[in-house]
Amino acid sequence: MRQNAPNARKTYMKETTMASEKVLAHLDAHRDQHVDQLCDFLRIPSISSQSDHDDDSRRAAAFVADELRELGLEVETIELGGLPLVFAQTEIRPDRKTLLFYGHYDVQPVDPLDLWDNPPFEPVIKDGIVYARGASDDKGQVYTHIKALEAYIRTGEELLVNVKFIIEGEEESGGESIYRFTEENPDKLACDAIVVSDTTLYNESIPGICYSLKGLAYMEIRVDGPAKDLHSGSYGGTVKNPGNALAEIVAGLMDADGRCLVPGFYDAVLDLDDEERAGFAELGYTDEILKDETGAPAAFGEKGYTTLERMWARPTCDVNGLVSGYGGEGAKTVLPAKALAKVSMRLVPNQDPDAVAKAFADHVHAIAPAGVTVEVENLHNANPVLVPRKSDMMQAGMRSLEQGFGAKPVFIREGGSIPIVGTFQEYLKSPVLLLGYGLSTDNIHSPNEKFHLDNYWRGIRTSAILMVEAAK
Ligand code: BES
Ligand code: ZN
């Protein structure tokens, strides 16, 4: 677990009023109910990348839509050829600021299933932690905003901001619906801030306000050799082995010092400024913490940068999957007909995913050995995001986190991507607030995903407080 930064003050503030006592008391009184309802949401296996779960995804959309409708919002469920988007808004008063809350109800696949301690869609609570697929990414986080709004509506306390929700079901699978909706309906989504809870705290006791997300260029390399698998004795040494060929290509992607060898890869990278470097260093993150979090035997990466700098602000190039030949029990003498690699490049401001993908494909073709056919496909892109650290909304976010979590937030960045955020910035031109309530150890995309209920409750409070702070 990330340890407290030496300079972090753990001030548990007295209520410096914020959301009304009535709203906060309502939240305290309904903790158990809010957990039960989250568990109902978590029971829906809304895996967006698996079409046999499309009905479940629609049920998850309906779950969200019904809750918002019960709160009296005007709700639309929109289908644009993919899984539904849920758009909802309170009555819009032009004299008030508007907060747009974004999140996703879809979740990642669950495999490898045998590594889960409990079935992924039967939430289990142990020691104040709920275990289920989607608990942290993103059902538990997006739900905080719904419960915060509910507290205003159920107590009859005046809401000082207009609230809109846009909740999608294709974040994990690269769906197009939300892009189309945003590009075609910027007026509907118009707001004074876009609030996204789909990231992490700095650690268990220090909240973070995230000001940068990495982008992504996701590539697939397909190598084809003989028309079918061959006997490795009969034909070994006579034709180019696609497995060997792919290994040569993969070896040509990175050097031994962790630098990517794709020409021009680093050209557009926006370097960290001195203030950011100093801020990262003050957080006191160490390789021991990294080893503890990951179970890796050692830290590794591009020379000349600290681990946190590499994690948050340097572009990366990583094999995500490598498949060729026989991987089962015992030996099978086979010369494989094919080999496949999936490679993700995580990008930082101001890299352009299309340009990087093109440079990658050119590089792979240039280093591919003779005797095989090589195809490179760009499967999925996301733009990197950078949010100005100085703005009134950022201040409102800071104050809300501080009051909601009882500790001063620090500025952080994330290595993950939330693809729509860059498009929101471009079309809505509003500031983005990345208020993450997860932990980097929540096992998102992995077996035994979890969400700490303390962070859930504090997240709900933070969101309720933001509904006041943003109005200031
Ligand atoms: N919630 C994550 C983004 C994230 C990951 C935030 C790690 C903080 C730390 C989001 O749901 C996600 O998984 N995004 C994908 C996007 C990809 C499929 C384009 C990602 O980053 O892999
Ligand atoms: Zn995710």
PDB file of C-alpha atoms in Angstrom, residues 65 95 155 194 218 222 232 379 442 468:
ATOM      1  CA  ALA A  65     -32.154   4.786 -15.423  1.00  0.00           C
ATOM      2  CA  ASP A  95     -29.001  30.874 -12.860  1.00  0.00           C
ATOM      3  CA  THR A 155     -34.248  15.388   2.511  1.00  0.00           C
ATOM      4  CA  ILE A 194     -17.437  17.351 -16.011  1.00  0.00           C
ATOM      5  CA  TYR A 218      -3.491  -0.545 -28.964  1.00  0.00           C
ATOM      6  CA  ARG A 222      -0.242 -11.039 -36.828  1.00  0.00           C
ATOM      7  CA  SER A 232       8.957 -29.388 -36.126  1.00  0.00           C
ATOM      8  CA  LEU A 379      -7.403  -1.829 -32.669  1.00  0.00           C
ATOM      9  CA  ASP A 442      -8.365  -2.638  -6.014  1.00  0.00           C
ATOM     10  CA  VAL A 468     -22.367  22.898  -2.707  1.00  0.00           C
TER      11      VAL A 468
END
